Amino acid sequence: MPACDPKGPLMPLRLATRDPDFDTRFASLLAMKREVSEEVNDVVRAIGHDVVARGDAAVIEYTAKFDKLMLTPATLRVTPEEIAAAVAACDPRTLDALRLAADRIRAYHERQKPKDDRFTDALGVELGYRWTAIEAVGLYVPGGTAAYPSSVLMNAVPAKVAGCPRVVMVVPAPGGTLNPLVLAAAELAGVDEIYRIGGAQAIFALAHGTETIRPVAKIMGPGNAYVAAAKKQVFGTVGIDMIAGPSEVLVIADGTANPDWIAADLLAQAEHDAAAQSLLITDDAALGAAVEAAVTRQLATLPRAEIAGASWRDYGAVIEVETLDEAVPLADRIAAEHLEIIAADGDALAGRIRNAGAIFLGGHTPEAIGDYVGGSNHVLPTARSARFSSGLGVLDYMKRTSILKCGPDQLRALGPAAIALGEAEGLAAHARSVAIRMNLGG
Amino acid sequence: MPACDPKGPLMPLRLATRDPDFDTRFASLLAMKREVSEEVNDVVRAIGHDVVARGDAAVIEYTAKFDKLMLTPATLRVTPEEIAAAVAACDPRTLDALRLAADRIRAYHERQKPKDDRFTDALGVELGYRWTAIEAVGLYVPGGTAAYPSSVLMNAVPAKVAGCPRVVMVVPAPGGTLNPLVLAAAELAGVDEIYRIGGAQAIFALAHGTETIRPVAKIMGPGNAYVAAAKKQVFGTVGIDMIAGPSEVLVIADGTANPDWIAADLLAQAEHDAAAQSLLITDDAALGAAVEAAVTRQLATLPRAEIAGASWRDYGAVIEVETLDEAVPLADRIAAEHLEIIAADGDALAGRIRNAGAIFLGGHTPEAIGDYVGGSNHVLPTARSARFSSGLGVLDYMKRTSILKCGPDQLRALGPAAIALGEAEGLAAHARSVAIRMNLGG
């Protein structure tokens, strides 16, 4: 990544659909790799073998090495007293904000709870399915600056709404320090156990269990390259959520939009990460130019200007279209994690777009509202994966079991077809398991 | 895998909860690796690079090499005439069975279609989410003996119920031969395009597209080690379904059950694969012994006796419990793909078990009914993954987009909390994107 000079020109890519080379340049924009994949698999595999073999002792050694923190089996777990002290140490205004966020996230996700289905069909076959919560879920929370209390809420609240009886959080405490707001968020969300460990060793401890930490069935939450590699390695033994990439926003706007507001939203995305991506599609060239100027102006007073500036310069783009109709297929190909639509007929436009993680409608819905207090989940599909996947929700903490029940009459009605198909597929024992119940021999 | 002598003693593992070493032996049973993982990643990666670089030409070359079939871009796709000829060549009785299966699968999955949600909360914030179908889905169908028309229905029918506009099937045609029933099933399910290619090259063609095959957004369906490795490698570029392992059944039965029927069901599972697993838990030692004897008897007349016998000997188990209450936690730890319950109070017992892919209730519901004509899906979580995942369903072909809309009043109500949290997380541009709209500066 080239170093960013915040005083130099920070120009995003500029495209227009009328350009003769638009298709090629747009395809290049889509194909941009924004992630440096680190090869850490071997290191992580060795940590995994060690944690499986030696349990607590291995976890404690890696924590001493990587987090400069000496633990014992008795001090792995964060105590209720520490959690209470952390809550007491938080700024009350921030705690109130966290409480509002938790309440709104809970209310939104309650509506996602799926219904069981049980019915009897015309033949008398009883059919259906039922949803059950995953019995134990692990939640990884990064340490240091990436420890976001809002992300604790976004991951843990839906788990509890789903009804998971055991939600276990791991969070590294480098040098012994834990972010009090992270503990407060865990408390608000109803997390059941918290361990002060991180890195690949924490993932393997959650997946395989140790003397102190009982294993979980699924592991959620973001982390660095080591954590991501460990999650991939334990997948199968446990479930995992998606591996999140750098964040992105696409703003679709017409001339009615306020360029300063759009610039602020583009920078809110860009400040996450130099590999974040902020895109604007507009049918108004003057708006595009005004947004670019406002970005430059606002960058000057932004604490994280270096990161945001690099993101805007390296991955930002302003795409001019002839009409907003042209924006629809482009937005579907971009499949943005966050899609803001600020246009006269925004709601209708939103209805025509298939691929987006979340849609923010109108000038008064900055994406940051959704990050914190809208109620919907801020864990959303990145890197064009909104083409085939959804944001985090209650269903990610549940699973469905199908149910089937025949009596003798139903078996008689369906049996011959099952026998025919079993025979056609060369599976004689399948056919016989039906026939034997119909007194057709076996 | 040791060779199986169908005339030799084929004894499954025998456990009883009263044994002093039960916990250890049960844990070993759970930890059994039933899959030989082949290291094919490098070969598959090379195929992938080649298909991305050379498109159709590479796919055609690999098809000539692996399937002994010479194709051109014009003959990659199976024609409507070929499909019609295949349907005409099928045994009418089997076609009728396939039609019954398709209709029942469609009816069952129609009920899984999720509802959108859109509501306005007490503050006036508009919230909700909407479900959309994935725009294009690829379906891998293995060639040769593993080409199961029932699996085509199980994968393709829910895609069309979900509303996927484009369902693309690939199926290898070794030496030019295609299974007519597979084509008939595709036709019944409404598959839109069929290409006569297979292996890793088919997966890369679906994920990245070629001159002839437009790319899809998600790839489903089982395959050999090369196909599985290719699916893992394209994951991220496209979505994939789970990677299925060997099949398994757990039967929980009391003394009311018919041992011959249970034996037939255990063998129906075992005939799939020498690595399949058939388990029985019973509170009746006499039933356990009778089932074992019936398995031996039935094996003698089974065409796939060698496979089924090896599976039963190497991975089968009969577990004796004192009461069926003890079966509940054991079943939850096994988390079987298929769970049959044949017991006096079977429905109540089923209600107490959390982890299973599918439950088959009562003596007249052999699992094979669910494989073909029950209506529920036969693509189910294997290898204990029913602890955290579900069988295939309509939701696997859709994704959810969340929607948020604030006006000035709602932004004023929620803004201060969002600003507080943005500041607490050190994300000043997030805070500013809200403040700038509230005239709180920027």
JSON list of N, CA and C in Angstrom, two decimals, chain A residues 104 108 111 117 121 128 130 133 150 237 265 268 271 301 350 353-354 356 359 363 365 387 390-391 399-402 404 406 425 430 432 437, chain B residues 104 108 111 117 121 128 130 133 150 237 265 268 271 301 350 353-354 356 359 361 363 365 387 390-391 399-402 406 425 430 432 437:
[
{"chain": "A", "resi": 104, "resn": "ARG", "atom": "N", "xyz": [-32.66, -1.77, 20.76]},
{"chain": "A", "resi": 104, "resn": "ARG", "atom": "CA", "xyz": [-33.16, -1.69, 19.39]},
{"chain": "A", "resi": 104, "resn": "ARG", "atom": "C", "xyz": [-32.74, -2.91, 18.57]},
{"chain": "A", "resi": 108, "resn": "TYR", "atom": "N", "xyz": [-35.41, -5.53, 16.84]},
{"chain": "A", "resi": 108, "resn": "TYR", "atom": "CA", "xyz": [-35.36, -5.83, 15.41]},
{"chain": "A", "resi": 108, "resn": "TYR", "atom": "C", "xyz": [-35.22, -7.32, 15.17]},
{"chain": "A", "resi": 111, "resn": "ARG", "atom": "N", "xyz": [-38.06, -10.08, 15.57]},
{"chain": "A", "resi": 111, "resn": "ARG", "atom": "CA", "xyz": [-38.97, -10.29, 14.45]},
{"chain": "A", "resi": 111, "resn": "ARG", "atom": "C", "xyz": [-38.43, -11.27, 13.43]},
{"chain": "A", "resi": 117, "resn": "ASP", "atom": "N", "xyz": [-42.99, -25.39, 11.34]},
{"chain": "A", "resi": 117, "resn": "ASP", "atom": "CA", "xyz": [-44.10, -25.75, 10.46]},
{"chain": "A", "resi": 117, "resn": "ASP", "atom": "C", "xyz": [-44.40, -27.22, 10.69]},
{"chain": "A", "resi": 121, "resn": "ASP", "atom": "N", "xyz": [-50.49, -33.74, 5.04]},
{"chain": "A", "resi": 121, "resn": "ASP", "atom": "CA", "xyz": [-50.88, -33.52, 3.65]},
{"chain": "A", "resi": 121, "resn": "ASP", "atom": "C", "xyz": [-52.10, -34.38, 3.28]},
{"chain": "A", "resi": 128, "resn": "GLY", "atom": "N", "xyz": [-43.08, -31.51, 8.21]},
{"chain": "A", "resi": 128, "resn": "GLY", "atom": "CA", "xyz": [-42.77, -30.22, 8.80]},
{"chain": "A", "resi": 128, "resn": "GLY", "atom": "C", "xyz": [-41.32, -30.07, 9.12]},
{"chain": "A", "resi": 130, "resn": "ARG", "atom": "N", "xyz": [-38.71, -28.07, 12.38]},
{"chain": "A", "resi": 130, "resn": "ARG", "atom": "CA", "xyz": [-38.67, -27.25, 13.57]},
{"chain": "A", "resi": 130, "resn": "ARG", "atom": "C", "xyz": [-37.29, -26.62, 13.66]},
{"chain": "A", "resi": 133, "resn": "ALA", "atom": "N", "xyz": [-32.23, -23.64, 18.62]},
{"chain": "A", "resi": 133, "resn": "ALA", "atom": "CA", "xyz": [-31.05, -22.81, 18.79]},
{"chain": "A", "resi": 133, "resn": "ALA", "atom": "C", "xyz": [-29.80, -23.69, 18.86]},
{"chain": "A", "resi": 150, "resn": "SER", "atom": "N", "xyz": [-19.96, -2.15, 19.83]},
{"chain": "A", "resi": 150, "resn": "SER", "atom": "CA", "xyz": [-21.15, -2.31, 18.98]},
{"chain": "A", "resi": 150, "resn": "SER", "atom": "C", "xyz": [-21.14, -3.69, 18.32]},
{"chain": "A", "resi": 237, "resn": "THR", "atom": "N", "xyz": [-15.42, -29.15, 12.31]},
{"chain": "A", "resi": 237, "resn": "THR", "atom": "CA", "xyz": [-15.53, -29.50, 13.74]},
{"chain": "A", "resi": 237, "resn": "THR", "atom": "C", "xyz": [-16.60, -28.64, 14.38]},
{"chain": "A", "resi": 265, "resn": "ASP", "atom": "N", "xyz": [-20.34, 10.42, 4.60]},
{"chain": "A", "resi": 265, "resn": "ASP", "atom": "CA", "xyz": [-20.63, 8.97, 4.61]},
{"chain": "A", "resi": 265, "resn": "ASP", "atom": "C", "xyz": [-19.52, 8.18, 3.93]},
{"chain": "A", "resi": 268, "resn": "ALA", "atom": "N", "xyz": [-16.78, 8.04, 6.37]},
{"chain": "A", "resi": 268, "resn": "ALA", "atom": "CA", "xyz": [-17.07, 7.15, 7.50]},
{"chain": "A", "resi": 268, "resn": "ALA", "atom": "C", "xyz": [-16.72, 5.71, 7.13]},
{"chain": "A", "resi": 271, "resn": "GLU", "atom": "N", "xyz": [-12.65, 5.52, 6.76]},
{"chain": "A", "resi": 271, "resn": "GLU", "atom": "CA", "xyz": [-11.81, 5.60, 7.96]},
{"chain": "A", "resi": 271, "resn": "GLU", "atom": "C", "xyz": [-11.62, 4.23, 8.63]},
{"chain": "A", "resi": 301, "resn": "THR", "atom": "N", "xyz": [-9.72, 17.71, 8.49]},
{"chain": "A", "resi": 301, "resn": "THR", "atom": "CA", "xyz": [-9.96, 17.77, 9.95]},
{"chain": "A", "resi": 301, "resn": "THR", "atom": "C", "xyz": [-10.31, 16.39, 10.52]},
{"chain": "A", "resi": 350, "resn": "ALA", "atom": "N", "xyz": [-34.66, 1.43, -4.91]},
{"chain": "A", "resi": 350, "resn": "ALA", "atom": "CA", "xyz": [-34.22, 0.35, -4.00]},
{"chain": "A", "resi": 350, "resn": "ALA", "atom": "C", "xyz": [-34.92, -0.96, -4.33]},
{"chain": "A", "resi": 353, "resn": "ILE", "atom": "N", "xyz": [-33.24, -3.14, -7.02]},
{"chain": "A", "resi": 353, "resn": "ILE", "atom": "CA", "xyz": [-31.87, -3.66, -6.85]},
{"chain": "A", "resi": 353, "resn": "ILE", "atom": "C", "xyz": [-31.91, -4.97, -6.09]},
{"chain": "A", "resi": 354, "resn": "ARG", "atom": "N", "xyz": [-31.28, -6.01, -6.66]},
{"chain": "A", "resi": 354, "resn": "ARG", "atom": "CA", "xyz": [-31.33, -7.34, -6.07]},
{"chain": "A", "resi": 354, "resn": "ARG", "atom": "C", "xyz": [-30.24, -7.52, -5.01]},
{"chain": "A", "resi": 356, "resn": "ALA", "atom": "N", "xyz": [-27.56, -6.36, -2.29]},
{"chain": "A", "resi": 356, "resn": "ALA", "atom": "CA", "xyz": [-26.97, -5.40, -1.33]},
{"chain": "A", "resi": 356, "resn": "ALA", "atom": "C", "xyz": [-27.09, -6.03, 0.04]},
{"chain": "A", "resi": 359, "resn": "ILE", "atom": "N", "xyz": [-29.68, -1.66, 2.88]},
{"chain": "A", "resi": 359, "resn": "ILE", "atom": "CA", "xyz": [-30.03, -0.45, 2.14]},
{"chain": "A", "resi": 359, "resn": "ILE", "atom": "C", "xyz": [-30.43, 0.64, 3.12]},
{"chain": "A", "resi": 363, "resn": "GLY", "atom": "N", "xyz": [-31.82, 10.92, 2.61]},
{"chain": "A", "resi": 363, "resn": "GLY", "atom": "CA", "xyz": [-30.71, 11.74, 3.09]},
{"chain": "A", "resi": 363, "resn": "GLY", "atom": "C", "xyz": [-30.50, 11.70, 4.58]},
{"chain": "A", "resi": 365, "resn": "THR", "atom": "N", "xyz": [-30.55, 9.06, 6.56]},
{"chain": "A", "resi": 365, "resn": "THR", "atom": "CA", "xyz": [-30.19, 7.74, 7.06]},
{"chain": "A", "resi": 365, "resn": "THR", "atom": "C", "xyz": [-28.71, 7.45, 6.77]},
{"chain": "A", "resi": 387, "resn": "ARG", "atom": "N", "xyz": [-24.22, -10.98, -3.32]},
{"chain": "A", "resi": 387, "resn": "ARG", "atom": "CA", "xyz": [-24.87, -11.69, -4.43]},
{"chain": "A", "resi": 387, "resn": "ARG", "atom": "C", "xyz": [-25.45, -13.02, -3.96]},
{"chain": "A", "resi": 390, "resn": "SER", "atom": "N", "xyz": [-26.26, -13.25, 3.20]},
{"chain": "A", "resi": 390, "resn": "SER", "atom": "CA", "xyz": [-27.04, -12.27, 3.96]},
{"chain": "A", "resi": 390, "resn": "SER", "atom": "C", "xyz": [-26.23, -11.74, 5.12]},
{"chain": "A", "resi": 391, "resn": "GLY", "atom": "N", "xyz": [-26.69, -10.65, 5.68]},
{"chain": "A", "resi": 391, "resn": "GLY", "atom": "CA", "xyz": [-26.12, -10.16, 6.93]},
{"chain": "A", "resi": 391, "resn": "GLY", "atom": "C", "xyz": [-26.41, -11.14, 8.06]},
{"chain": "A", "resi": 399, "resn": "LYS", "atom": "N", "xyz": [-30.78, -23.86, 13.77]},
{"chain": "A", "resi": 399, "resn": "LYS", "atom": "CA", "xyz": [-30.76, -24.81, 12.66]},
{"chain": "A", "resi": 399, "resn": "LYS", "atom": "C", "xyz": [-32.09, -25.51, 12.62]},
{"chain": "A", "resi": 400, "resn": "ARG", "atom": "N", "xyz": [-32.37, -26.05, 11.44]},
{"chain": "A", "resi": 400, "resn": "ARG", "atom": "CA", "xyz": [-33.69, -26.59, 11.15]},
{"chain": "A", "resi": 400, "resn": "ARG", "atom": "C", "xyz": [-33.59, -28.11, 11.05]},
{"chain": "A", "resi": 401, "resn": "THR", "atom": "N", "xyz": [-34.54, -28.81, 11.68]},
{"chain": "A", "resi": 401, "resn": "THR", "atom": "CA", "xyz": [-34.62, -30.27, 11.58]},
{"chain": "A", "resi": 401, "resn": "THR", "atom": "C", "xyz": [-35.93, -30.61, 10.88]},
{"chain": "A", "resi": 402, "resn": "SER", "atom": "N", "xyz": [-35.85, -31.39, 9.81]},
{"chain": "A", "resi": 402, "resn": "SER", "atom": "CA", "xyz": [-37.10, -31.75, 9.14]},
{"chain": "A", "resi": 402, "resn": "SER", "atom": "C", "xyz": [-37.72, -32.97, 9.81]},
{"chain": "A", "resi": 404, "resn": "LEU", "atom": "N", "xyz": [-40.72, -36.14, 9.45]},
{"chain": "A", "resi": 404, "resn": "LEU", "atom": "CA", "xyz": [-41.56, -36.91, 8.54]},
{"chain": "A", "resi": 404, "resn": "LEU", "atom": "C", "xyz": [-42.16, -38.06, 9.32]},
{"chain": "A", "resi": 406, "resn": "CYS", "atom": "N", "xyz": [-44.99, -41.29, 8.56]},
{"chain": "A", "resi": 406, "resn": "CYS", "atom": "CA", "xyz": [-45.98, -42.04, 7.80]},
{"chain": "A", "resi": 406, "resn": "CYS", "atom": "C", "xyz": [-46.59, -43.11, 8.69]},
{"chain": "A", "resi": 425, "resn": "GLU", "atom": "N", "xyz": [-31.80, -46.17, -9.00]},
{"chain": "A", "resi": 425, "resn": "GLU", "atom": "CA", "xyz": [-30.50, -45.64, -8.57]},
{"chain": "A", "resi": 425, "resn": "GLU", "atom": "C", "xyz": [-29.55, -46.75, -8.13]},
{"chain": "A", "resi": 430, "resn": "HIS", "atom": "N", "xyz": [-32.20, -49.63, -0.12]},
{"chain": "A", "resi": 430, "resn": "HIS", "atom": "CA", "xyz": [-33.20, -48.57, 0.03]},
{"chain": "A", "resi": 430, "resn": "HIS", "atom": "C", "xyz": [-34.58, -49.12, -0.33]},
{"chain": "A", "resi": 432, "resn": "ARG", "atom": "N", "xyz": [-35.55, -52.19, -0.46]},
{"chain": "A", "resi": 432, "resn": "ARG", "atom": "CA", "xyz": [-35.99, -53.24, 0.45]},
{"chain": "A", "resi": 432, "resn": "ARG", "atom": "C", "xyz": [-36.51, -52.66, 1.78]},
{"chain": "A", "resi": 437, "resn": "ARG", "atom": "N", "xyz": [-41.68, -53.45, 4.68]},
{"chain": "A", "resi": 437, "resn": "ARG", "atom": "CA", "xyz": [-42.79, -52.97, 5.51]},
{"chain": "A", "resi": 437, "resn": "ARG", "atom": "C", "xyz": [-44.13, -53.11, 4.79]},
{"chain": "B", "resi": 104, "resn": "ARG", "atom": "N", "xyz": [-44.00, -33.48, -4.72]},
{"chain": "B", "resi": 104, "resn": "ARG", "atom": "CA", "xyz": [-44.01, -33.45, -3.25]},
{"chain": "B", "resi": 104, "resn": "ARG", "atom": "C", "xyz": [-42.90, -32.56, -2.71]},
{"chain": "B", "resi": 108, "resn": "TYR", "atom": "N", "xyz": [-43.59, -29.21, -0.39]},
{"chain": "B", "resi": 108, "resn": "TYR", "atom": "CA", "xyz": [-42.95, -29.05, 0.92]},
{"chain": "B", "resi": 108, "resn": "TYR", "atom": "C", "xyz": [-42.13, -27.76, 0.99]},
{"chain": "B", "resi": 111, "resn": "ARG", "atom": "N", "xyz": [-43.61, -24.08, 1.33]},
{"chain": "B", "resi": 111, "resn": "ARG", "atom": "CA", "xyz": [-43.93, -23.60, 2.67]},
{"chain": "B", "resi": 111, "resn": "ARG", "atom": "C", "xyz": [-42.73, -22.99, 3.37]},
{"chain": "B", "resi": 117, "resn": "ASP", "atom": "N", "xyz": [-40.26, -8.43, 5.82]},
{"chain": "B", "resi": 117, "resn": "ASP", "atom": "CA", "xyz": [-40.78, -7.70, 6.98]},
{"chain": "B", "resi": 117, "resn": "ASP", "atom": "C", "xyz": [-40.52, -6.22, 6.77]},
{"chain": "B", "resi": 121, "resn": "ASP", "atom": "N", "xyz": [-41.28, 1.78, 13.62]},
{"chain": "B", "resi": 121, "resn": "ASP", "atom": "CA", "xyz": [-41.25, 1.64, 15.08]},
{"chain": "B", "resi": 121, "resn": "ASP", "atom": "C", "xyz": [-41.81, 2.88, 15.76]},
{"chain": "B", "resi": 128, "resn": "GLY", "atom": "N", "xyz": [-36.85, -3.01, 8.37]},
{"chain": "B", "resi": 128, "resn": "GLY", "atom": "CA", "xyz": [-37.29, -4.26, 7.80]},
{"chain": "B", "resi": 128, "resn": "GLY", "atom": "C", "xyz": [-36.20, -4.98, 7.05]},
{"chain": "B", "resi": 130, "resn": "ARG", "atom": "N", "xyz": [-35.84, -7.61, 3.28]},
{"chain": "B", "resi": 130, "resn": "ARG", "atom": "CA", "xyz": [-36.51, -8.29, 2.18]},
{"chain": "B", "resi": 130, "resn": "ARG", "atom": "C", "xyz": [-35.62, -9.42, 1.70]},
{"chain": "B", "resi": 133, "resn": "ALA", "atom": "N", "xyz": [-34.09, -13.83, -4.40]},
{"chain": "B", "resi": 133, "resn": "ALA", "atom": "CA", "xyz": [-33.46, -15.06, -4.88]},
{"chain": "B", "resi": 133, "resn": "ALA", "atom": "C", "xyz": [-32.06, -14.75, -5.41]},
{"chain": "B", "resi": 150, "resn": "SER", "atom": "N", "xyz": [-32.67, -38.33, -7.97]},
{"chain": "B", "resi": 150, "resn": "SER", "atom": "CA", "xyz": [-33.34, -37.76, -6.79]},
{"chain": "B", "resi": 150, "resn": "SER", "atom": "C", "xyz": [-32.56, -36.54, -6.27]},
{"chain": "B", "resi": 237, "resn": "THR", "atom": "N", "xyz": [-15.45, -16.06, -4.25]},
{"chain": "B", "resi": 237, "resn": "THR", "atom": "CA", "xyz": [-15.86, -15.60, -5.59]},
{"chain": "B", "resi": 237, "resn": "THR", "atom": "C", "xyz": [-17.33, -15.91, -5.79]},
{"chain": "B", "resi": 265, "resn": "ASP", "atom": "N", "xyz": [-33.15, -50.68, 7.45]},
{"chain": "B", "resi": 265, "resn": "ASP", "atom": "CA", "xyz": [-32.82, -49.26, 7.42]},
{"chain": "B", "resi": 265, "resn": "ASP", "atom": "C", "xyz": [-31.33, -49.03, 7.65]},
{"chain": "B", "resi": 268, "resn": "ALA", "atom": "N", "xyz": [-29.70, -49.83, 4.44]},
{"chain": "B", "resi": 268, "resn": "ALA", "atom": "CA", "xyz": [-29.96, -48.83, 3.40]},
{"chain": "B", "resi": 268, "resn": "ALA", "atom": "C", "xyz": [-28.95, -47.68, 3.54]},
{"chain": "B", "resi": 271, "resn": "GLU", "atom": "N", "xyz": [-25.28, -49.16, 2.58]},
{"chain": "B", "resi": 271, "resn": "GLU", "atom": "CA", "xyz": [-24.97, -49.50, 1.17]},
{"chain": "B", "resi": 271, "resn": "GLU", "atom": "C", "xyz": [-24.48, -48.29, 0.37]},
{"chain": "B", "resi": 301, "resn": "THR", "atom": "N", "xyz": [-28.27, -61.34, 0.88]},
{"chain": "B", "resi": 301, "resn": "THR", "atom": "CA", "xyz": [-28.96, -61.20, -0.41]},
{"chain": "B", "resi": 301, "resn": "THR", "atom": "C", "xyz": [-28.89, -59.77, -0.96]},
{"chain": "B", "resi": 350, "resn": "ALA", "atom": "N", "xyz": [-38.72, -37.35, 20.38]},
{"chain": "B", "resi": 350, "resn": "ALA", "atom": "CA", "xyz": [-38.21, -36.49, 19.30]},
{"chain": "B", "resi": 350, "resn": "ALA", "atom": "C", "xyz": [-38.17, -35.02, 19.74]},
{"chain": "B", "resi": 353, "resn": "ILE", "atom": "N", "xyz": [-34.98, -33.89, 21.58]},
{"chain": "B", "resi": 353, "resn": "ILE", "atom": "CA", "xyz": [-33.66, -33.97, 20.94]},
{"chain": "B", "resi": 353, "resn": "ILE", "atom": "C", "xyz": [-33.40, -32.71, 20.14]},
{"chain": "B", "resi": 354, "resn": "ARG", "atom": "N", "xyz": [-32.25, -32.07, 20.40]},
{"chain": "B", "resi": 354, "resn": "ARG", "atom": "CA", "xyz": [-31.96, -30.80, 19.75]},
{"chain": "B", "resi": 354, "resn": "ARG", "atom": "C", "xyz": [-31.29, -31.00, 18.39]},
{"chain": "B", "resi": 356, "resn": "ALA", "atom": "N", "xyz": [-30.33, -32.95, 15.06]},
{"chain": "B", "resi": 356, "resn": "ALA", "atom": "CA", "xyz": [-30.52, -33.98, 14.04]},
{"chain": "B", "resi": 356, "resn": "ALA", "atom": "C", "xyz": [-30.83, -33.26, 12.73]},
{"chain": "B", "resi": 359, "resn": "ILE", "atom": "N", "xyz": [-35.71, -36.01, 11.20]},
{"chain": "B", "resi": 359, "resn": "ILE", "atom": "CA", "xyz": [-36.26, -37.03, 12.10]},
{"chain": "B", "resi": 359, "resn": "ILE", "atom": "C", "xyz": [-37.36, -37.80, 11.36]},
{"chain": "B", "resi": 361, "resn": "LEU", "atom": "N", "xyz": [-40.30, -40.50, 12.09]},
{"chain": "B", "resi": 361, "resn": "LEU", "atom": "CA", "xyz": [-41.04, -40.96, 13.27]},
{"chain": "B", "resi": 361, "resn": "LEU", "atom": "C", "xyz": [-41.85, -42.21, 12.99]},
{"chain": "B", "resi": 363, "resn": "GLY", "atom": "N", "xyz": [-42.53, -46.64, 13.05]},
{"chain": "B", "resi": 363, "resn": "GLY", "atom": "CA", "xyz": [-42.06, -47.79, 12.30]},
{"chain": "B", "resi": 363, "resn": "GLY", "atom": "C", "xyz": [-42.36, -47.75, 10.81]},
{"chain": "B", "resi": 365, "resn": "THR", "atom": "N", "xyz": [-41.98, -45.20, 8.77]},
{"chain": "B", "resi": 365, "resn": "THR", "atom": "CA", "xyz": [-41.30, -44.11, 8.08]},
{"chain": "B", "resi": 365, "resn": "THR", "atom": "C", "xyz": [-39.83, -44.45, 7.86]},
{"chain": "B", "resi": 387, "resn": "ARG", "atom": "N", "xyz": [-25.29, -30.18, 14.62]},
{"chain": "B", "resi": 387, "resn": "ARG", "atom": "CA", "xyz": [-25.19, -29.32, 15.82]},
{"chain": "B", "resi": 387, "resn": "ARG", "atom": "C", "xyz": [-25.30, -27.85, 15.46]},
{"chain": "B", "resi": 390, "resn": "SER", "atom": "N", "xyz": [-28.24, -26.80, 8.97]},
{"chain": "B", "resi": 390, "resn": "SER", "atom": "CA", "xyz": [-29.54, -27.31, 8.58]},
{"chain": "B", "resi": 390, "resn": "SER", "atom": "C", "xyz": [-29.42, -28.05, 7.26]},
{"chain": "B", "resi": 391, "resn": "GLY", "atom": "N", "xyz": [-30.43, -28.83, 6.95]},
{"chain": "B", "resi": 391, "resn": "GLY", "atom": "CA", "xyz": [-30.54, -29.41, 5.63]},
{"chain": "B", "resi": 391, "resn": "GLY", "atom": "C", "xyz": [-30.77, -28.33, 4.58]},
{"chain": "B", "resi": 399, "resn": "LYS", "atom": "N", "xyz": [-31.20, -14.56, -0.30]},
{"chain": "B", "resi": 399, "resn": "LYS", "atom": "CA", "xyz": [-30.45, -13.78, 0.67]},
{"chain": "B", "resi": 399, "resn": "LYS", "atom": "C", "xyz": [-31.28, -12.59, 1.09]},
{"chain": "B", "resi": 400, "resn": "ARG", "atom": "N", "xyz": [-30.93, -12.07, 2.27]},
{"chain": "B", "resi": 400, "resn": "ARG", "atom": "CA", "xyz": [-31.76, -11.06, 2.92]},
{"chain": "B", "resi": 400, "resn": "ARG", "atom": "C", "xyz": [-31.03, -9.72, 2.88]},
{"chain": "B", "resi": 401, "resn": "THR", "atom": "N", "xyz": [-31.75, -8.68, 2.52]},
{"chain": "B", "resi": 401, "resn": "THR", "atom": "CA", "xyz": [-31.20, -7.33, 2.54]},
{"chain": "B", "resi": 401, "resn": "THR", "atom": "C", "xyz": [-31.95, -6.53, 3.61]},
{"chain": "B", "resi": 402, "resn": "SER", "atom": "N", "xyz": [-31.23, -5.94, 4.55]},
{"chain": "B", "resi": 402, "resn": "SER", "atom": "CA", "xyz": [-31.92, -5.15, 5.56]},
{"chain": "B", "resi": 402, "resn": "SER", "atom": "C", "xyz": [-32.18, -3.74, 5.03]},
{"chain": "B", "resi": 406, "resn": "CYS", "atom": "N", "xyz": [-34.64, 6.69, 8.00]},
{"chain": "B", "resi": 406, "resn": "CYS", "atom": "CA", "xyz": [-34.95, 7.72, 8.99]},
{"chain": "B", "resi": 406, "resn": "CYS", "atom": "C", "xyz": [-35.32, 9.01, 8.27]},
{"chain": "B", "resi": 425, "resn": "GLU", "atom": "N", "xyz": [-15.73, 4.58, 19.97]},
{"chain": "B", "resi": 425, "resn": "GLU", "atom": "CA", "xyz": [-14.96, 3.60, 19.19]},
{"chain": "B", "resi": 425, "resn": "GLU", "atom": "C", "xyz": [-13.84, 4.25, 18.40]},
{"chain": "B", "resi": 430, "resn": "HIS", "atom": "N", "xyz": [-17.53, 8.54, 11.49]},
{"chain": "B", "resi": 430, "resn": "HIS", "atom": "CA", "xyz": [-18.87, 7.99, 11.75]},
{"chain": "B", "resi": 430, "resn": "HIS", "atom": "C", "xyz": [-19.70, 9.01, 12.51]},
{"chain": "B", "resi": 432, "resn": "ARG", "atom": "N", "xyz": [-19.27, 12.18, 12.72]},
{"chain": "B", "resi": 432, "resn": "ARG", "atom": "CA", "xyz": [-19.51, 13.37, 11.92]},
{"chain": "B", "resi": 432, "resn": "ARG", "atom": "C", "xyz": [-20.61, 13.16, 10.89]},
{"chain": "B", "resi": 437, "resn": "ARG", "atom": "N", "xyz": [-25.64, 16.20, 9.76]},
{"chain": "B", "resi": 437, "resn": "ARG", "atom": "CA", "xyz": [-27.05, 16.26, 9.36]},
{"chain": "B", "resi": 437, "resn": "ARG", "atom": "C", "xyz": [-27.92, 16.86, 10.46]}
]
